[in-house]
C-alpha cells in the first residue's frame, strides 16, 4: 500500500455544471430541493432539466385491463403539474427543459442522464420524523444507485422563503483519505469558487484511538498528510483541515453543525450498488440526518 505521505491526488479538469437534472414526484418533500436546483442553475448558467418519471402504479399491475386508462390519466396529470412548475416564478430566467418519460425510474433516469449530458442530479428526500428519519425514500435510494454523476440530496427540513437565494458559505468535506473520497474535490472547488465559500476537510479517526493521552500529538502527522494529499487538487483554495475522533457519521454531523456548514460534500465508494446494504453505511447515515444538503460523487 502506498504511504499517505507519498500519495498526491492528481490534478483533474475543473467541473462545470452545464446541465442539471431536478427529479421530482411533485410531493412537498421533493419540492424542498427546488431552490437548490434553481439556485445552482442560475449560478452556473446551466440548463435545468425538470424531470418526472411516470411509473406503473400498483393498481395497474393488479388490473392490467385498466392500465391504459390509468397511464393516460397519470400522464395527463403529471404533464399539467410539470408545465405549471416550469412556468412558475421560481424558474423565471432559467433555461429549462421538461422531461416526462414513462417506465421504470432507474431506466428512464439513466437514459436521461446519458442523453442530456447531465452533470448534476438534485432530488429531495422525504420526512425525518419517526421511522422515516432513518430512510431516504425508495425513489431517492433508487436514484442514488443508478446515477453516475454527482448527486445533491436535500432534506425536508430545509426551508427557503420565495425568492430567497441559496447561499453556500461553508462546505464540509469528510474524507477517509481513500482515492474514492477525493473524487468530490473538483465539485467542491467549483462550488467554493462560485460562492466564495470556505472549505473544511475532515478526517475522523476511530474513537478508541482518541483515548490515548498522546492522541493529538500523534495525529499531527496524519493532518499534514491530509494537506499533502489535497493541496494540489484544491489549487488556490486553502481549506481548513480537521482531524477528530469518534463515530464517523456522528462526528461528521456534529462538525457540520458546529461550523454551520451549508453543504456536506463527500466522495463515496460504490455503496449504492445493487445488493449492497447501504443503510448500514456512513454515507447513508449522513444523508438521512444532515441539517444541510449532501453532495455525493462516486
C-alpha atoms as a printed R data frame, in Angstrom:
    type eleno elety resid chain resno       x      y       z
1   ATOM     1    CA   UNK     A     1   0.000  0.000   0.000
2   ATOM     2    CA   UNK     A     2   1.303  3.464  -0.887
3   ATOM     3    CA   UNK     A     3   2.020  5.549   2.244
4   ATOM     4    CA   UNK     A     4  -0.294  8.508   2.769
5   ATOM     5    CA   UNK     A     5   2.646 10.867   2.751
6   ATOM     6    CA   UNK     A     6   3.606  9.671  -0.747
7   ATOM     7    CA   UNK     A     7   0.162  9.950  -2.262
8   ATOM     8    CA   UNK     A     8  -0.861 13.117  -4.041
9   ATOM     9    CA   UNK     A     9  -4.298 13.438  -5.565
10  ATOM    10    CA   UNK     A    10  -3.794 14.096  -9.297
11  ATOM    11    CA   UNK     A    11  -4.986 17.420 -10.642
12  ATOM    12    CA   UNK     A    12  -8.078 16.965 -12.838
13  ATOM    13    CA   UNK     A    13 -10.011 19.412 -15.026
14  ATOM    14    CA   UNK     A    14 -12.429 21.699 -13.223
15  ATOM    15    CA   UNK     A    15 -16.042 20.599 -13.017
16  ATOM    16    CA   UNK     A    16 -18.622 22.537 -14.983
17  ATOM    17    CA   UNK     A    17 -22.292 22.216 -14.124
18  ATOM    18    CA   UNK     A    18 -23.828 22.862 -17.543
19  ATOM    19    CA   UNK     A    19 -26.814 20.519 -17.352
20  ATOM    20    CA   UNK     A    20 -28.651 19.960 -14.055
21  ATOM    21    CA   UNK     A    21 -31.474 17.472 -13.624
22  ATOM    22    CA   UNK     A    22 -34.097 18.108 -10.941
23  ATOM    23    CA   UNK     A    23 -36.013 14.894 -10.232
24  ATOM    24    CA   UNK     A    24 -39.433 15.383  -8.669
25  ATOM    25    CA   UNK     A    25 -42.630 13.498  -7.914
26  ATOM    26    CA   UNK     A    26 -44.294 16.846  -7.062
27  ATOM    27    CA   UNK     A    27 -44.558 15.927  -3.363
28  ATOM    28    CA   UNK     A    28 -43.793 18.587  -0.754
29  ATOM    29    CA   UNK     A    29 -40.588 16.804   0.262
30  ATOM    30    CA   UNK     A    30 -39.250 16.572  -3.282
31  ATOM    31    CA   UNK     A    31 -40.049 20.231  -3.917
32  ATOM    32    CA   UNK     A    32 -37.821 21.272  -0.999
33  ATOM    33    CA   UNK     A    33 -34.921 20.691  -3.369
34  ATOM    34    CA   UNK     A    34 -36.207 23.147  -5.988
35  ATOM    35    CA   UNK     A    35 -34.441 26.257  -4.566
36  ATOM    36    CA   UNK     A    36 -31.117 24.421  -4.821
37  ATOM    37    CA   UNK     A    37 -31.846 23.334  -8.378
38  ATOM    38    CA   UNK     A    38 -32.772 26.855  -9.461
39  ATOM    39    CA   UNK     A    39 -30.013 28.496  -7.417
40  ATOM    40    CA   UNK     A    40 -27.269 26.314  -8.872
41  ATOM    41    CA   UNK     A    41 -28.688 26.634 -12.391
42  ATOM    42    CA   UNK     A    42 -28.554 30.426 -12.108
43  ATOM    43    CA   UNK     A    43 -25.115 30.461 -10.517
44  ATOM    44    CA   UNK     A    44 -23.561 28.305 -13.249
45  ATOM    45    CA   UNK     A    45 -25.764 29.400 -16.153
46  ATOM    46    CA   UNK     A    46 -26.884 25.788 -16.534
47  ATOM    47    CA   UNK     A    47 -29.827 24.270 -18.352
48  ATOM    48    CA   UNK     A    48 -32.286 22.886 -15.798
49  ATOM    49    CA   UNK     A    49 -33.993 19.648 -16.803
50  ATOM    50    CA   UNK     A    50 -37.164 19.212 -14.736
51  ATOM    51    CA   UNK     A    51 -37.936 15.511 -14.728
52  ATOM    52    CA   UNK     A    52 -40.871 13.417 -13.577
53  ATOM    53    CA   UNK     A    53 -40.993  9.731 -14.451
54  ATOM    54    CA   UNK     A    54 -44.450  8.215 -14.922
55  ATOM    55    CA   UNK     A    55 -44.092  4.763 -13.383
56  ATOM    56    CA   UNK     A    56 -46.536  1.831 -13.352
57  ATOM    57    CA   UNK     A    57 -48.936  2.041 -10.394
58  ATOM    58    CA   UNK     A    58 -49.693 -0.996  -8.202
59  ATOM    59    CA   UNK     A    59 -53.313 -0.785  -9.315
60  ATOM    60    CA   UNK     A    60 -52.285 -1.031 -12.953
61  ATOM    61    CA   UNK     A    61 -50.167 -4.093 -12.199
62  ATOM    62    CA   UNK     A    62 -53.072 -5.741 -10.365
63  ATOM    63    CA   UNK     A    63 -55.636 -4.796 -13.002
64  ATOM    64    CA   UNK     A    64 -53.858 -4.859 -16.369
65  ATOM    65    CA   UNK     A    65 -57.096 -4.186 -18.247
66  ATOM    66    CA   UNK     A    66 -57.242 -0.754 -16.590
67  ATOM    67    CA   UNK     A    67 -53.564  0.040 -17.200
68  ATOM    68    CA   UNK     A    68 -54.029  2.125 -20.382
69  ATOM    69    CA   UNK     A    69 -56.634  4.346 -18.722
70  ATOM    70    CA   UNK     A    70 -54.569  4.765 -15.552
71  ATOM    71    CA   UNK     A    71 -51.461  5.545 -17.585
72  ATOM    72    CA   UNK     A    72 -53.316  8.144 -19.625
73  ATOM    73    CA   UNK     A    73 -54.746  9.816 -16.515
74  ATOM    74    CA   UNK     A    74 -51.391  9.831 -14.725
75  ATOM    75    CA   UNK     A    75 -49.578 11.194 -17.763
76  ATOM    76    CA   UNK     A    76 -52.097 13.997 -18.217
77  ATOM    77    CA   UNK     A    77 -51.989 14.943 -14.525
78  ATOM    78    CA   UNK     A    78 -48.175 14.840 -14.403
79  ATOM    79    CA   UNK     A    79 -47.929 16.800 -17.639
80  ATOM    80    CA   UNK     A    80 -50.050 19.621 -16.223
81  ATOM    81    CA   UNK     A    81 -48.042 19.681 -12.989
82  ATOM    82    CA   UNK     A    82 -44.778 19.733 -14.919
83  ATOM    83    CA   UNK     A    83 -45.970 22.563 -17.166
84  ATOM    84    CA   UNK     A    84 -47.093 24.600 -14.156
85  ATOM    85    CA   UNK     A    85 -43.743 24.076 -12.469
86  ATOM    86    CA   UNK     A    86 -41.704 25.111 -15.491
87  ATOM    87    CA   UNK     A    87 -43.821 28.258 -15.858
88  ATOM    88    CA   UNK     A    88 -43.621 29.128 -12.143
89  ATOM    89    CA   UNK     A    89 -41.885 32.340 -10.979
90  ATOM    90    CA   UNK     A    90 -39.121 30.295  -9.341
91  ATOM    91    CA   UNK     A    91 -37.831 29.281 -12.769
92  ATOM    92    CA   UNK     A    92 -38.016 32.695 -14.396
93  ATOM    93    CA   UNK     A    93 -34.868 33.465 -16.366
94  ATOM    94    CA   UNK     A    94 -33.595 29.875 -16.297
95  ATOM    95    CA   UNK     A    95 -33.273 27.861 -19.478
96  ATOM    96    CA   UNK     A    96 -35.410 24.802 -18.776
97  ATOM    97    CA   UNK     A    97 -36.416 21.572 -20.429
98  ATOM    98    CA   UNK     A    98 -39.290 19.344 -19.320
99  ATOM    99    CA   UNK     A    99 -38.812 15.594 -19.186
100 ATOM   100    CA   UNK     A   100 -41.831 13.308 -18.786
101 ATOM   101    CA   UNK     A   101 -40.671  9.784 -19.616
102 ATOM   102    CA   UNK     A   102 -42.700  6.693 -18.757
103 ATOM   103    CA   UNK     A   103 -41.252  3.447 -17.480
104 ATOM   104    CA   UNK     A   104 -39.136  2.310 -14.566
105 ATOM   105    CA   UNK     A   105 -37.443  5.112 -12.642
106 ATOM   106    CA   UNK     A   106 -33.949  3.678 -12.913
107 ATOM   107    CA   UNK     A   107 -34.088  3.001 -16.647
108 ATOM   108    CA   UNK     A   108 -35.586  6.364 -17.563
109 ATOM   109    CA   UNK     A   109 -33.222  8.420 -15.397
110 ATOM   110    CA   UNK     A   110 -30.197  6.519 -16.687
111 ATOM   111    CA   UNK     A   111 -31.309  7.276 -20.215
112 ATOM   112    CA   UNK     A   112 -31.905 10.964 -19.448
113 ATOM   113    CA   UNK     A   113 -28.527 11.381 -17.734
114 ATOM   114    CA   UNK     A   114 -26.717  9.896 -20.721
115 ATOM   115    CA   UNK     A   115 -28.812 11.544 -23.445
116 ATOM   116    CA   UNK     A   116 -28.781 15.058 -21.992
117 ATOM   117    CA   UNK     A   117 -25.193 15.009 -20.683
118 ATOM   118    CA   UNK     A   118 -26.348 15.674 -17.126
119 ATOM   119    CA   UNK     A   119 -23.615 16.944 -14.792
120 ATOM   120    CA   UNK     A   120 -25.606 17.001 -11.542
121 ATOM   121    CA   UNK     A   121 -28.786 15.345 -10.254
122 ATOM   122    CA   UNK     A   122 -30.802 17.032  -7.500
123 ATOM   123    CA   UNK     A   123 -33.580 15.367  -5.502
124 ATOM   124    CA   UNK     A   124 -35.418 15.899  -2.234
125 ATOM   125    CA   UNK     A   125 -35.522 13.203   0.434
126 ATOM   126    CA   UNK     A   126 -38.655 12.524   2.451
127 ATOM   127    CA   UNK     A   127 -39.615 13.054   6.098
128 ATOM   128    CA   UNK     A   128 -37.363 12.980   9.128
129 ATOM   129    CA   UNK     A   129 -39.799 12.011  11.858
130 ATOM   130    CA   UNK     A   130 -40.059  8.594  13.443
131 ATOM   131    CA   UNK     A   131 -39.007  5.681  11.268
132 ATOM   132    CA   UNK     A   132 -38.906  7.925   8.208
133 ATOM   133    CA   UNK     A   133 -35.902  9.721   9.687
134 ATOM   134    CA   UNK     A   134 -33.906  6.558   9.029
135 ATOM   135    CA   UNK     A   135 -34.807  6.408   5.350
136 ATOM   136    CA   UNK     A   136 -34.025  8.490   2.290
137 ATOM   137    CA   UNK     A   137 -37.117  7.293   0.456
138 ATOM   138    CA   UNK     A   138 -37.261  4.460  -2.051
139 ATOM   139    CA   UNK     A   139 -37.175  6.728  -5.105
140 ATOM   140    CA   UNK     A   140 -34.132  8.674  -3.893
141 ATOM   141    CA   UNK     A   141 -32.341  5.447  -2.970
142 ATOM   142    CA   UNK     A   142 -33.009  4.167  -6.470
143 ATOM   143    CA   UNK     A   143 -31.669  7.374  -7.997
144 ATOM   144    CA   UNK     A   144 -28.558  7.114  -5.825
145 ATOM   145    CA   UNK     A   145 -27.980  3.589  -7.041
146 ATOM   146    CA   UNK     A   146 -28.129  4.376 -10.752
147 ATOM   147    CA   UNK     A   147 -26.647  7.842 -11.145
148 ATOM   148    CA   UNK     A   148 -23.064  8.008 -12.356
149 ATOM   149    CA   UNK     A   149 -22.813 11.788 -11.869
150 ATOM   150    CA   UNK     A   150 -22.695 13.868  -8.671
151 ATOM   151    CA   UNK     A   151 -25.980 13.940  -6.781
152 ATOM   152    CA   UNK     A   152 -27.327 16.531  -4.347
153 ATOM   153    CA   UNK     A   153 -29.912 15.329  -1.838
154 ATOM   154    CA   UNK     A   154 -31.960 17.890   0.078
155 ATOM   155    CA   UNK     A   155 -33.836 17.070   3.270
156 ATOM   156    CA   UNK     A   156 -37.366 18.319   4.004
157 ATOM   157    CA   UNK     A   157 -36.298 20.471   6.970
158 ATOM   158    CA   UNK     A   158 -34.587 22.975   4.693
159 ATOM   159    CA   UNK     A   159 -36.949 25.839   4.017
160 ATOM   160    CA   UNK     A   160 -36.337 28.809   1.742
161 ATOM   161    CA   UNK     A   161 -38.636 31.782   1.501
162 ATOM   162    CA   UNK     A   162 -39.875 32.555  -2.014
163 ATOM   163    CA   UNK     A   163 -37.152 34.414  -3.867
164 ATOM   164    CA   UNK     A   164 -34.515 33.694  -1.210
165 ATOM   165    CA   UNK     A   165 -31.208 32.797  -2.791
166 ATOM   166    CA   UNK     A   166 -29.340 29.659  -1.864
167 ATOM   167    CA   UNK     A   167 -26.132 30.552  -0.042
168 ATOM   168    CA   UNK     A   168 -23.192 28.168   0.213
169 ATOM   169    CA   UNK     A   169 -20.727 29.818   2.560
170 ATOM   170    CA   UNK     A   170 -19.213 26.781   4.290
171 ATOM   171    CA   UNK     A   171 -18.549 23.387   2.731
172 ATOM   172    CA   UNK     A   172 -17.583 20.351   4.803
173 ATOM   173    CA   UNK     A   173 -15.693 17.569   3.050
174 ATOM   174    CA   UNK     A   174 -15.446 14.357   5.086
175 ATOM   175    CA   UNK     A   175 -12.715 12.040   3.855
176 ATOM   176    CA   UNK     A   176 -11.362  8.638   4.809
177 ATOM   177    CA   UNK     A   177  -8.248  9.558   2.784
178 ATOM   178    CA   UNK     A   178  -9.062  6.960   0.144
179 ATOM   179    CA   UNK     A   179  -8.736  7.720  -3.554
180 ATOM   180    CA   UNK     A   180 -12.517  7.478  -3.893
181 ATOM   181    CA   UNK     A   181 -13.122 10.149  -1.285
182 ATOM   182    CA   UNK     A   182 -11.017 12.569  -3.307
183 ATOM   183    CA   UNK     A   183 -13.260 12.303  -6.367
184 ATOM   184    CA   UNK     A   184 -15.516 15.003  -4.909
185 ATOM   185    CA   UNK     A   185 -12.734 17.626  -4.788
186 ATOM   186    CA   UNK     A   186 -13.315 19.105  -8.278
187 ATOM   187    CA   UNK     A   187 -17.012 19.615  -7.436
188 ATOM   188    CA   UNK     A   188 -16.147 21.279  -4.143
189 ATOM   189    CA   UNK     A   189 -13.580 23.500  -5.851
190 ATOM   190    CA   UNK     A   190 -16.131 24.623  -8.454
191 ATOM   191    CA   UNK     A   191 -18.720 25.430  -5.796
192 ATOM   192    CA   UNK     A   192 -16.214 27.142  -3.497
193 ATOM   193    CA   UNK     A   193 -15.068 29.420  -6.292
194 ATOM   194    CA   UNK     A   194 -18.610 30.179  -7.467
195 ATOM   195    CA   UNK     A   195 -19.866 31.034  -3.985
196 ATOM   196    CA   UNK     A   196 -16.573 32.235  -2.444
197 ATOM   197    CA   UNK     A   197 -17.117 29.549   0.198
198 ATOM   198    CA   UNK     A   198 -14.849 28.288   2.949
199 ATOM   199    CA   UNK     A   199 -13.881 24.613   2.782
200 ATOM   200    CA   UNK     A   200 -13.179 22.344   5.725
201 ATOM   201    CA   UNK     A   201 -11.634 18.910   5.141
202 ATOM   202    CA   UNK     A   202 -12.425 16.484   7.967
203 ATOM   203    CA   UNK     A   203 -10.949 13.077   8.734
204 ATOM   204    CA   UNK     A   204 -12.446 11.087  11.609
205 ATOM   205    CA   UNK     A   205 -10.257  8.572  13.412
206 ATOM   206    CA   UNK     A   206 -11.673  5.674  15.485
207 ATOM   207    CA   UNK     A   207 -12.949  6.683  18.888
208 ATOM   208    CA   UNK     A   208 -10.679  4.246  20.748
209 ATOM   209    CA   UNK     A   209  -7.568  5.939  19.355
210 ATOM   210    CA   UNK     A   210  -8.678  9.192  20.950
211 ATOM   211    CA   UNK     A   211  -8.284  7.885  24.491
212 ATOM   212    CA   UNK     A   212  -4.518  7.776  24.082
213 ATOM   213    CA   UNK     A   213  -3.084 10.772  26.010
214 ATOM   214    CA   UNK     A   214  -0.721 11.338  23.089
215 ATOM   215    CA   UNK     A   215  -3.524 11.130  20.503
216 ATOM   216    CA   UNK     A   216  -3.452 14.751  19.433
217 ATOM   217    CA   UNK     A   217   0.318 14.773  19.142
218 ATOM   218    CA   UNK     A   218   0.337 11.517  17.199
219 ATOM   219    CA   UNK     A   219  -2.435 12.779  14.921
220 ATOM   220    CA   UNK     A   220  -0.446 15.766  13.670
221 ATOM   221    CA   UNK     A   221   1.476 13.735  11.056
222 ATOM   222    CA   UNK     A   222  -1.894 12.494   9.769
223 ATOM   223    CA   UNK     A   223  -3.163 16.067   9.446
224 ATOM   224    CA   UNK     A   224  -0.034 17.002   7.490
225 ATOM   225    CA   UNK     A   225  -0.667 14.043   5.207
226 ATOM   226    CA   UNK     A   226  -4.187 15.347   4.578
227 ATOM   227    CA   UNK     A   227  -2.762 18.684   3.488
228 ATOM   228    CA   UNK     A   228  -0.245 16.951   1.244
229 ATOM   229    CA   UNK     A   229  -2.913 14.763  -0.378
230 ATOM   230    CA   UNK     A   230  -5.372 17.517  -1.227
231 ATOM   231    CA   UNK     A   231  -3.482 20.817  -1.530
232 ATOM   232    CA   UNK     A   232  -2.565 20.407  -5.226
233 ATOM   233    CA   UNK     A   233  -6.105 19.443  -6.158
234 ATOM   234    CA   UNK     A   234  -7.631 22.458  -4.405
235 ATOM   235    CA   UNK     A   235  -5.143 24.815  -6.021
236 ATOM   236    CA   UNK     A   236  -5.855 28.409  -4.987
237 ATOM   237    CA   UNK     A   237  -8.435 27.261  -2.434
238 ATOM   238    CA   UNK     A   238  -6.928 26.848   1.015
239 ATOM   239    CA   UNK     A   239  -9.132 24.571   3.131
240 ATOM   240    CA   UNK     A   240  -9.077 24.193   6.875
241 ATOM   241    CA   UNK     A   241  -8.037 20.678   7.894
242 ATOM   242    CA   UNK     A   242  -9.599 18.983  10.908
243 ATOM   243    CA   UNK     A   243  -8.825 15.631  12.467
244 ATOM   244    CA   UNK     A   244 -11.274 14.339  15.067
245 ATOM   245    CA   UNK     A   245 -12.041 11.125  16.944
246 ATOM   246    CA   UNK     A   246 -15.333  9.266  17.280
247 ATOM   247    CA   UNK     A   247 -18.061  7.515  15.348
248 ATOM   248    CA   UNK     A   248 -17.685  8.660  11.742
249 ATOM   249    CA   UNK     A   249 -21.290  9.617  10.923
250 ATOM   250    CA   UNK     A   250 -21.997 11.239  14.299
251 ATOM   251    CA   UNK     A   251 -18.744 13.195  14.281
252 ATOM   252    CA   UNK     A   252 -19.278 14.435  10.715
253 ATOM   253    CA   UNK     A   253 -22.826 15.562  11.505
254 ATOM   254    CA   UNK     A   254 -21.687 17.273  14.725
255 ATOM   255    CA   UNK     A   255 -18.881 19.048  12.896
256 ATOM   256    CA   UNK     A   256 -21.282 20.203  10.171
257 ATOM   257    CA   UNK     A   257 -23.485 21.769  12.827
258 ATOM   258    CA   UNK     A   258 -20.542 23.327  14.633
259 ATOM   259    CA   UNK     A   259 -19.065 25.053  11.607
260 ATOM   260    CA   UNK     A   260 -22.528 25.969  10.239
261 ATOM   261    CA   UNK     A   261 -21.941 24.005   7.053
262 ATOM   262    CA   UNK     A   262 -24.259 24.854   4.184
263 ATOM   263    CA   UNK     A   263 -23.205 21.713   2.350
264 ATOM   264    CA   UNK     A   264 -21.633 18.357   3.140
265 ATOM   265    CA   UNK     A   265 -19.768 17.039   0.093
266 ATOM   266    CA   UNK     A   266 -18.184 13.606   0.010
267 ATOM   267    CA   UNK     A   267 -16.738 11.118  -2.407
268 ATOM   268    CA   UNK     A   268 -18.095  7.645  -1.792
269 ATOM   269    CA   UNK     A   269 -17.351  4.121  -2.879
270 ATOM   270    CA   UNK     A   270 -19.947  2.052  -4.700
271 ATOM   271    CA   UNK     A   271 -22.158  1.892  -1.607
272 ATOM   272    CA   UNK     A   272 -25.267  2.266  -3.754
273 ATOM   273    CA   UNK     A   273 -24.583 -0.755  -5.926
274 ATOM   274    CA   UNK     A   274 -27.425 -3.338  -6.069
275 ATOM   275    CA   UNK     A   275 -27.249 -5.817  -3.227
276 ATOM   276    CA   UNK     A   276 -25.147 -3.557  -1.010
277 ATOM   277    CA   UNK     A   277 -26.595 -2.874   2.458
278 ATOM   278    CA   UNK     A   278 -26.345  0.868   2.024
279 ATOM   279    CA   UNK     A   279 -28.456  1.705   5.086
280 ATOM   280    CA   UNK     A   280 -25.628  0.496   7.306
281 ATOM   281    CA   UNK     A   281 -23.057  2.797   5.708
282 ATOM   282    CA   UNK     A   282 -21.660  6.063   6.989
283 ATOM   283    CA   UNK     A   283 -22.693  7.852   3.782
284 ATOM   284    CA   UNK     A   284 -26.310  6.823   4.172
285 ATOM   285    CA   UNK     A   285 -26.401  7.859   7.832
286 ATOM   286    CA   UNK     A   286 -25.143 11.310   6.901
287 ATOM   287    CA   UNK     A   287 -27.567 11.733   4.010
288 ATOM   288    CA   UNK     A   288 -30.656 10.967   6.108
289 ATOM   289    CA   UNK     A   289 -29.710 13.045   9.146
290 ATOM   290    CA   UNK     A   290 -27.804 16.076   7.825
291 ATOM   291    CA   UNK     A   291 -29.206 19.541   8.577
292 ATOM   292    CA   UNK     A   292 -27.898 20.733   5.204
293 ATOM   293    CA   UNK     A   293 -27.827 19.322   1.647
294 ATOM   294    CA   UNK     A   294 -25.421 16.473   0.930
295 ATOM   295    CA   UNK     A   295 -23.465 16.217  -2.313
296 ATOM   296    CA   UNK     A   296 -22.112 12.782  -3.193
297 ATOM   297    CA   UNK     A   297 -19.887 11.578  -6.009
298 ATOM   298    CA   UNK     A   298 -18.700  8.060  -6.786
